């Protein structure tokens, strides 16, 4: 049975609690965490008897202004499946989707667009997408997963036709997911997420540990690159739209051989990005820029599978090993022949790994949870896991200390980096010496820890004021850095132009002319998409 909601939760079902039924059939032979690429022609295939055609998109979507692309069939005949993957029966016919009534506007931002697949009585497995994709990126895993779990998939805001209520942080996305599940009566669940979807799962395991029974982090990281690169991506989208991101998506998501052999799938991926709301995409970039749980990994207390494509250039094996080293009960799965979207590029291998993990590493609810809500699943014999690389022991947890108020200097460092960027602040710090370090300390505390940290104005407005003040005072040496900051804070080039035109009236033509020259150079550098 499949259900779809575009805006609001379905009427509540009974809570889905406890562990899943054991995976039927003989145990998977061979090392359980070694995923072998699908054999056959040089490029991996996505169609064939082992993996049926994708789940069809909703027949009558609600509030869905653009078509939601879903993966096409592969271009070549299907290759034989790995011997250790249990063959799947043909996909059942997808029933007409059931949609919920429209949600009031005041409530819409609190929940996420979602769909259910699988039997109502089974334990719930939540699956999260990556940035720029929709729930259809998991279509090839659904026929097998729904034999054991009731699979809940969701779309990020503004993705796949979902309402464009931007979420400013990973924690906000997790809160909306929890609110959606609460409305459905789902209290305890397994969770698997790709990229930003993995970040949501890690946040849930940290802030709602009693809700998560088992966790799989796919192509994820405790910190996604640098804050600068994600904020720069937001600047490019704000100026040029999503076309630059769509054009470069295939090289980020797929191995070159796969992209060359599967042009239909590449085009499907590009269309997913093009149909995303730009504002929600920018907000997700900001959320990833601020996401950093490196110091908190030791508090993730559920069994965790860290799955990564061996050729992933976005969040690769190095980031995966950082997760495994920090999470006490984590194992590594390296998928050969896959890049960032491993579930699309190597669907059989990823499905097999998820089946093995969630069938053998599903924790019962903590004893602190109400006993009446616990419905234990049948006992499942534990299967040993062996990571593919030597993994350092988790670091000793620091001694517990009481909450401390953030110092003015700490707040200043944080805001200064968010506004001006890590590269700028690192360069300033590197050039400091005993003669200037006290001045930099003053700037950090007074300018950034005080004025820029106040709540009275948002950062866009503060950037407008700062640009005007620099032109008026003739301190144009700081204009380049603050033009970059204005772009990062959400001003468009057109808005910066208006600010400088206003300064021409009140600060003088010569000063504004010099400012236009500086700002034009910075804007051209910052907003030019990568080749």
GROMACS .gro file of C-alpha atoms in nm, residues 2-311:
model
  310
    2UNK     CA    1   0.127   0.348  -0.086
    3UNK     CA    2   0.010   0.680   0.051
    4UNK     CA    3   0.117   1.028  -0.048
    5UNK     CA    4   0.073   1.360   0.127
    6UNK     CA    5   0.182   1.679  -0.039
    7UNK     CA    6   0.103   1.915   0.246
    8UNK     CA    7  -0.021   1.756   0.567
    9UNK     CA    8   0.004   1.433   0.762
   10UNK     CA    9  -0.246   1.155   0.703
   11UNK     CA   10  -0.490   1.074   0.984
   12UNK     CA   11  -0.285   0.919   1.263
   13UNK     CA   12  -0.212   0.549   1.251
   14UNK     CA   13  -0.125   0.340   1.550
   15UNK     CA   14   0.235   0.397   1.658
   16UNK     CA   15   0.488   0.181   1.473
   17UNK     CA   16   0.733   0.071   1.736
   18UNK     CA   17   0.993  -0.189   1.813
   19UNK     CA   18   1.228  -0.376   1.582
   20UNK     CA   19   1.172  -0.512   1.233
   21UNK     CA   20   1.103  -0.870   1.148
   22UNK     CA   21   1.417  -1.066   1.071
   23UNK     CA   22   1.533  -1.065   0.711
   24UNK     CA   23   1.390  -1.384   0.557
   25UNK     CA   24   1.600  -1.643   0.386
   26UNK     CA   25   1.956  -1.754   0.443
   27UNK     CA   26   2.210  -1.507   0.580
   28UNK     CA   27   2.394  -1.295   0.326
   29UNK     CA   28   2.721  -1.471   0.252
   30UNK     CA   29   3.054  -1.293   0.247
   31UNK     CA   30   3.164  -0.984   0.435
   32UNK     CA   31   2.836  -0.807   0.515
   33UNK     CA   32   2.974  -0.458   0.463
   34UNK     CA   33   3.157  -0.515   0.136
   35UNK     CA   34   2.931  -0.400  -0.143
   36UNK     CA   35   3.025  -0.540  -0.481
   37UNK     CA   36   2.932  -0.328  -0.784
   38UNK     CA   37   2.672  -0.476  -1.012
   39UNK     CA   38   2.863  -0.686  -1.268
   40UNK     CA   39   2.811  -0.662  -1.640
   41UNK     CA   40   2.877  -0.376  -1.883
   42UNK     CA   41   3.120  -0.101  -1.776
   43UNK     CA   42   2.848   0.127  -1.637
   44UNK     CA   43   2.626   0.000  -1.351
   45UNK     CA   44   2.265  -0.071  -1.446
   46UNK     CA   45   1.949   0.039  -1.271
   47UNK     CA   46   1.693  -0.191  -1.432
   48UNK     CA   47   1.639  -0.563  -1.442
   49UNK     CA   48   1.468  -0.847  -1.261
   50UNK     CA   49   1.649  -0.773  -0.934
   51UNK     CA   50   1.537  -0.411  -0.929
   52UNK     CA   51   1.199  -0.336  -1.087
   53UNK     CA   52   1.102  -0.011  -1.247
   54UNK     CA   53   1.070   0.294  -1.020
   55UNK     CA   54   0.769   0.358  -0.806
   56UNK     CA   55   0.538   0.575  -1.011
   57UNK     CA   56   0.497   0.939  -0.902
   58UNK     CA   57   0.163   1.048  -0.756
   59UNK     CA   58  -0.114   1.033  -1.011
   60UNK     CA   59  -0.288   1.349  -0.892
   61UNK     CA   60  -0.036   1.553  -0.697
   62UNK     CA   61  -0.162   1.830  -0.472
   63UNK     CA   62  -0.001   2.175  -0.479
   64UNK     CA   63   0.268   2.046  -0.713
   65UNK     CA   64   0.322   2.309  -0.985
   66UNK     CA   65   0.608   2.137  -1.164
   67UNK     CA   66   0.652   1.776  -1.279
   68UNK     CA   67   0.858   1.569  -1.039
   69UNK     CA   68   1.113   1.370  -1.235
   70UNK     CA   69   1.179   1.012  -1.135
   71UNK     CA   70   1.456   0.780  -1.250
   72UNK     CA   71   1.416   0.637  -1.598
   73UNK     CA   72   1.506   0.280  -1.683
   74UNK     CA   73   1.869   0.215  -1.766
   75UNK     CA   74   1.971   0.227  -2.130
   76UNK     CA   75   2.121  -0.121  -2.150
   77UNK     CA   76   1.997  -0.474  -2.074
   78UNK     CA   77   2.007  -0.563  -1.709
   79UNK     CA   78   2.319  -0.721  -1.570
   80UNK     CA   79   2.309  -1.020  -1.334
   81UNK     CA   80   2.265  -0.926  -0.970
   82UNK     CA   81   2.524  -1.012  -0.701
   83UNK     CA   82   2.482  -1.362  -0.565
   84UNK     CA   83   2.446  -1.241  -0.209
   85UNK     CA   84   2.140  -1.025  -0.285
   86UNK     CA   85   1.806  -1.199  -0.235
   87UNK     CA   86   1.612  -1.184  -0.565
   88UNK     CA   87   1.306  -0.964  -0.562
   89UNK     CA   88   0.960  -1.038  -0.698
   90UNK     CA   89   0.813  -0.805  -0.958
   91UNK     CA   90   0.701  -0.472  -0.819
   92UNK     CA   91   0.334  -0.467  -0.718
   93UNK     CA   92   0.099  -0.229  -0.895
   94UNK     CA   93   0.104   0.108  -0.725
   95UNK     CA   94  -0.245   0.198  -0.601
   96UNK     CA   95  -0.395   0.541  -0.652
   97UNK     CA   96  -0.223   0.769  -0.400
   98UNK     CA   97  -0.423   0.891  -0.105
   99UNK     CA   98  -0.375   1.260  -0.039
  100UNK     CA   99  -0.450   1.458   0.270
  101UNK     CA  100  -0.661   1.770   0.284
  102UNK     CA  101  -0.471   2.097   0.233
  103UNK     CA  102  -0.304   2.225   0.547
  104UNK     CA  103  -0.380   2.578   0.675
  105UNK     CA  104  -0.113   2.828   0.577
  106UNK     CA  105  -0.024   2.890   0.941
  107UNK     CA  106   0.056   2.522   0.985
  108UNK     CA  107   0.227   2.448   0.654
  109UNK     CA  108   0.586   2.532   0.756
  110UNK     CA  109   0.573   2.288   1.049
  111UNK     CA  110   0.561   1.969   0.841
  112UNK     CA  111   0.715   1.809   0.534
  113UNK     CA  112   0.577   1.658   0.215
  114UNK     CA  113   0.591   1.281   0.249
  115UNK     CA  114   0.472   0.943   0.121
  116UNK     CA  115   0.431   0.599   0.274
  117UNK     CA  116   0.501   0.265   0.103
  118UNK     CA  117   0.466  -0.080   0.252
  119UNK     CA  118   0.237  -0.263   0.494
  120UNK     CA  119   0.072  -0.056   0.766
  121UNK     CA  120   0.158  -0.297   1.044
  122UNK     CA  121   0.534  -0.303   0.981
  123UNK     CA  122   0.790  -0.095   1.172
  124UNK     CA  123   0.865   0.240   1.013
  125UNK     CA  124   1.184   0.313   0.822
  126UNK     CA  125   1.232   0.683   0.741
  127UNK     CA  126   1.443   0.767   0.434
  128UNK     CA  127   1.577   1.117   0.363
  129UNK     CA  128   1.697   1.268   0.031
  130UNK     CA  129   2.002   1.474  -0.058
  131UNK     CA  130   2.013   1.841  -0.155
  132UNK     CA  131   1.862   1.900  -0.499
  133UNK     CA  132   1.691   1.559  -0.521
  134UNK     CA  133   1.345   1.422  -0.438
  135UNK     CA  134   1.223   1.107  -0.267
  136UNK     CA  135   1.246   0.935  -0.607
  137UNK     CA  136   1.624   0.895  -0.561
  138UNK     CA  137   1.532   0.592  -0.343
  139UNK     CA  138   1.286   0.430  -0.587
  140UNK     CA  139   1.512   0.130  -0.663
  141UNK     CA  140   1.533   0.032  -0.295
  142UNK     CA  141   1.159   0.054  -0.223
  143UNK     CA  142   1.035  -0.286  -0.359
  144UNK     CA  143   1.274  -0.479  -0.135
  145UNK     CA  144   1.261  -0.252   0.171
  146UNK     CA  145   0.880  -0.258   0.179
  147UNK     CA  146   0.886  -0.634   0.223
  148UNK     CA  147   1.012  -0.572   0.578
  149UNK     CA  148   0.929  -0.213   0.673
  150UNK     CA  149   0.672   0.058   0.623
  151UNK     CA  150   0.889   0.309   0.437
  152UNK     CA  151   0.834   0.678   0.496
  153UNK     CA  152   0.998   0.912   0.244
  154UNK     CA  153   0.996   1.291   0.255
  155UNK     CA  154   1.096   1.582   0.035
  156UNK     CA  155   1.297   1.881   0.146
  157UNK     CA  156   1.108   2.213   0.135
  158UNK     CA  157   1.075   2.340  -0.220
  159UNK     CA  158   1.198   2.009  -0.365
  160UNK     CA  159   0.979   1.780  -0.576
  161UNK     CA  160   0.692   2.028  -0.575
  162UNK     CA  161   0.683   2.050  -0.193
  163UNK     CA  162   0.565   2.381  -0.046
  164UNK     CA  163   0.848   2.634  -0.057
  165UNK     CA  164   0.876   2.711   0.315
  166UNK     CA  165   1.252   2.741   0.349
  167UNK     CA  166   1.420   2.581   0.652
  168UNK     CA  167   1.721   2.779   0.779
  169UNK     CA  168   1.898   2.494   0.960
  170UNK     CA  169   1.937   2.117   0.977
  171UNK     CA  170   1.775   2.128   1.322
  172UNK     CA  171   1.469   2.299   1.174
  173UNK     CA  172   1.439   2.027   0.909
  174UNK     CA  173   1.462   1.764   1.184
  175UNK     CA  174   1.196   1.945   1.387
  176UNK     CA  175   0.959   1.952   1.090
  177UNK     CA  176   1.019   1.581   1.031
  178UNK     CA  177   0.944   1.502   1.395
  179UNK     CA  178   0.625   1.714   1.377
  180UNK     CA  179   0.516   1.524   1.066
  181UNK     CA  180   0.582   1.186   1.228
  182UNK     CA  181   0.407   1.297   1.549
  183UNK     CA  182   0.098   1.378   1.346
  184UNK     CA  183   0.104   1.023   1.208
  185UNK     CA  184   0.152   0.857   1.546
  186UNK     CA  185   0.500   0.729   1.456
  187UNK     CA  186   0.707   0.728   1.773
  188UNK     CA  187   1.007   0.508   1.698
  189UNK     CA  188   1.169   0.442   1.362
  190UNK     CA  189   1.481   0.348   1.176
  191UNK     CA  190   1.641   0.624   0.971
  192UNK     CA  191   1.853   0.631   0.656
  193UNK     CA  192   1.948   0.957   0.484
  194UNK     CA  193   2.175   1.071   0.203
  195UNK     CA  194   2.394   1.382   0.235
  196UNK     CA  195   2.179   1.653   0.400
  197UNK     CA  196   1.930   1.375   0.470
  198UNK     CA  197   2.206   1.206   0.669
  199UNK     CA  198   2.269   1.529   0.858
  200UNK     CA  199   1.901   1.531   0.959
  201UNK     CA  200   1.936   1.174   1.085
  202UNK     CA  201   2.245   1.259   1.290
  203UNK     CA  202   2.063   1.558   1.440
  204UNK     CA  203   1.771   1.334   1.533
  205UNK     CA  204   2.005   1.083   1.697
  206UNK     CA  205   2.161   1.365   1.901
  207UNK     CA  206   1.845   1.555   2.003
  208UNK     CA  207   1.580   1.279   1.992
  209UNK     CA  208   1.775   0.959   2.072
  210UNK     CA  209   1.466   0.784   2.210
  211UNK     CA  210   1.298   0.808   1.869
  212UNK     CA  211   1.573   0.656   1.651
  213UNK     CA  212   1.610   0.276   1.662
  214UNK     CA  213   1.892   0.246   1.408
  215UNK     CA  214   2.074   0.488   1.178
  216UNK     CA  215   2.231   0.478   0.831
  217UNK     CA  216   2.432   0.780   0.711
  218UNK     CA  217   2.479   0.767   0.333
  219UNK     CA  218   2.730   1.001   0.164
  220UNK     CA  219   2.722   1.214   0.476
  221UNK     CA  220   2.969   1.403   0.693
  222UNK     CA  221   2.996   1.563   1.038
  223UNK     CA  222   3.080   1.888   0.853
  224UNK     CA  223   3.010   1.937   0.482
  225UNK     CA  224   3.315   2.099   0.327
  226UNK     CA  225   3.356   2.457   0.443
  227UNK     CA  226   3.098   2.719   0.529
  228UNK     CA  227   3.250   2.943   0.263
  229UNK     CA  228   3.184   2.708  -0.026
  230UNK     CA  229   2.819   2.653   0.064
  231UNK     CA  230   2.755   3.023   0.117
  232UNK     CA  231   2.931   3.087  -0.215
  233UNK     CA  232   2.694   2.837  -0.376
  234UNK     CA  233   2.404   3.036  -0.232
  235UNK     CA  234   2.545   3.358  -0.382
  236UNK     CA  235   2.568   3.195  -0.726
  237UNK     CA  236   2.211   3.062  -0.709
  238UNK     CA  237   2.077   3.395  -0.585
  239UNK     CA  238   2.240   3.569  -0.883
  240UNK     CA  239   2.215   3.312  -1.163
  241UNK     CA  240   1.935   3.078  -1.058
  242UNK     CA  241   1.973   2.700  -1.035
  243UNK     CA  242   2.102   2.635  -1.386
  244UNK     CA  243   2.473   2.641  -1.279
  245UNK     CA  244   2.396   2.386  -1.005
  246UNK     CA  245   2.195   2.170  -1.246
  247UNK     CA  246   2.471   2.177  -1.505
  248UNK     CA  247   2.738   2.063  -1.259
  249UNK     CA  248   2.522   1.809  -1.072
  250UNK     CA  249   2.623   1.505  -1.282
  251UNK     CA  250   2.994   1.547  -1.208
  252UNK     CA  251   2.921   1.584  -0.835
  253UNK     CA  252   2.677   1.294  -0.818
  254UNK     CA  253   2.799   1.021  -1.056
  255UNK     CA  254   3.120   0.856  -1.169
  256UNK     CA  255   3.227   0.961  -1.522
  257UNK     CA  256   3.165   0.614  -1.667
  258UNK     CA  257   2.811   0.598  -1.531
  259UNK     CA  258   2.729   0.951  -1.649
  260UNK     CA  259   2.853   0.870  -2.000
  261UNK     CA  260   2.663   0.541  -2.022
  262UNK     CA  261   2.334   0.660  -1.868
  263UNK     CA  262   2.240   0.996  -2.028
  264UNK     CA  263   1.871   0.951  -1.946
  265UNK     CA  264   1.946   0.916  -1.576
  266UNK     CA  265   2.180   1.216  -1.590
  267UNK     CA  266   1.905   1.425  -1.748
  268UNK     CA  267   1.662   1.307  -1.480
  269UNK     CA  268   1.907   1.425  -1.213
  270UNK     CA  269   1.951   1.762  -1.382
  271UNK     CA  270   1.575   1.810  -1.398
  272UNK     CA  271   1.541   1.741  -1.026
  273UNK     CA  272   1.769   2.036  -0.957
  274UNK     CA  273   1.600   2.263  -1.211
  275UNK     CA  274   1.257   2.204  -1.055
  276UNK     CA  275   1.376   2.294  -0.704
  277UNK     CA  276   1.273   2.626  -0.551
  278UNK     CA  277   1.586   2.851  -0.552
  279UNK     CA  278   1.511   3.009  -0.214
  280UNK     CA  279   1.478   2.668  -0.048
  281UNK     CA  280   1.797   2.550  -0.217
  282UNK     CA  281   1.984   2.856  -0.084
  283UNK     CA  282   1.841   2.797   0.266
  284UNK     CA  283   1.961   2.435   0.254
  285UNK     CA  284   2.308   2.558   0.157
  286UNK     CA  285   2.303   2.792   0.457
  287UNK     CA  286   2.193   2.501   0.676
  288UNK     CA  287   2.485   2.289   0.554
  289UNK     CA  288   2.726   2.581   0.600
  290UNK     CA  289   2.632   2.603   0.968
  291UNK     CA  290   2.619   2.225   1.031
  292UNK     CA  291   2.912   2.095   1.238
  293UNK     CA  292   2.875   1.803   1.481
  294UNK     CA  293   3.238   1.693   1.495
  295UNK     CA  294   3.252   1.754   1.869
  296UNK     CA  295   2.927   1.566   1.934
  297UNK     CA  296   2.971   1.238   1.748
  298UNK     CA  297   3.042   1.051   2.070
  299UNK     CA  298   2.686   1.119   2.186
  300UNK     CA  299   2.524   0.930   1.898
  301UNK     CA  300   2.421   0.616   2.081
  302UNK     CA  301   2.239   0.406   1.821
  303UNK     CA  302   2.387   0.142   1.588
  304UNK     CA  303   2.504   0.333   1.282
  305UNK     CA  304   2.597   0.227   0.931
  306UNK     CA  305   2.819   0.480   0.750
  307UNK     CA  306   2.785   0.408   0.377
  308UNK     CA  307   2.992   0.589   0.114
  309UNK     CA  308   3.074   0.554  -0.254
  310UNK     CA  309   3.441   0.475  -0.306
  311UNK     CA  310   3.462   0.751  -0.572
   0.00000   0.00000   0.00000
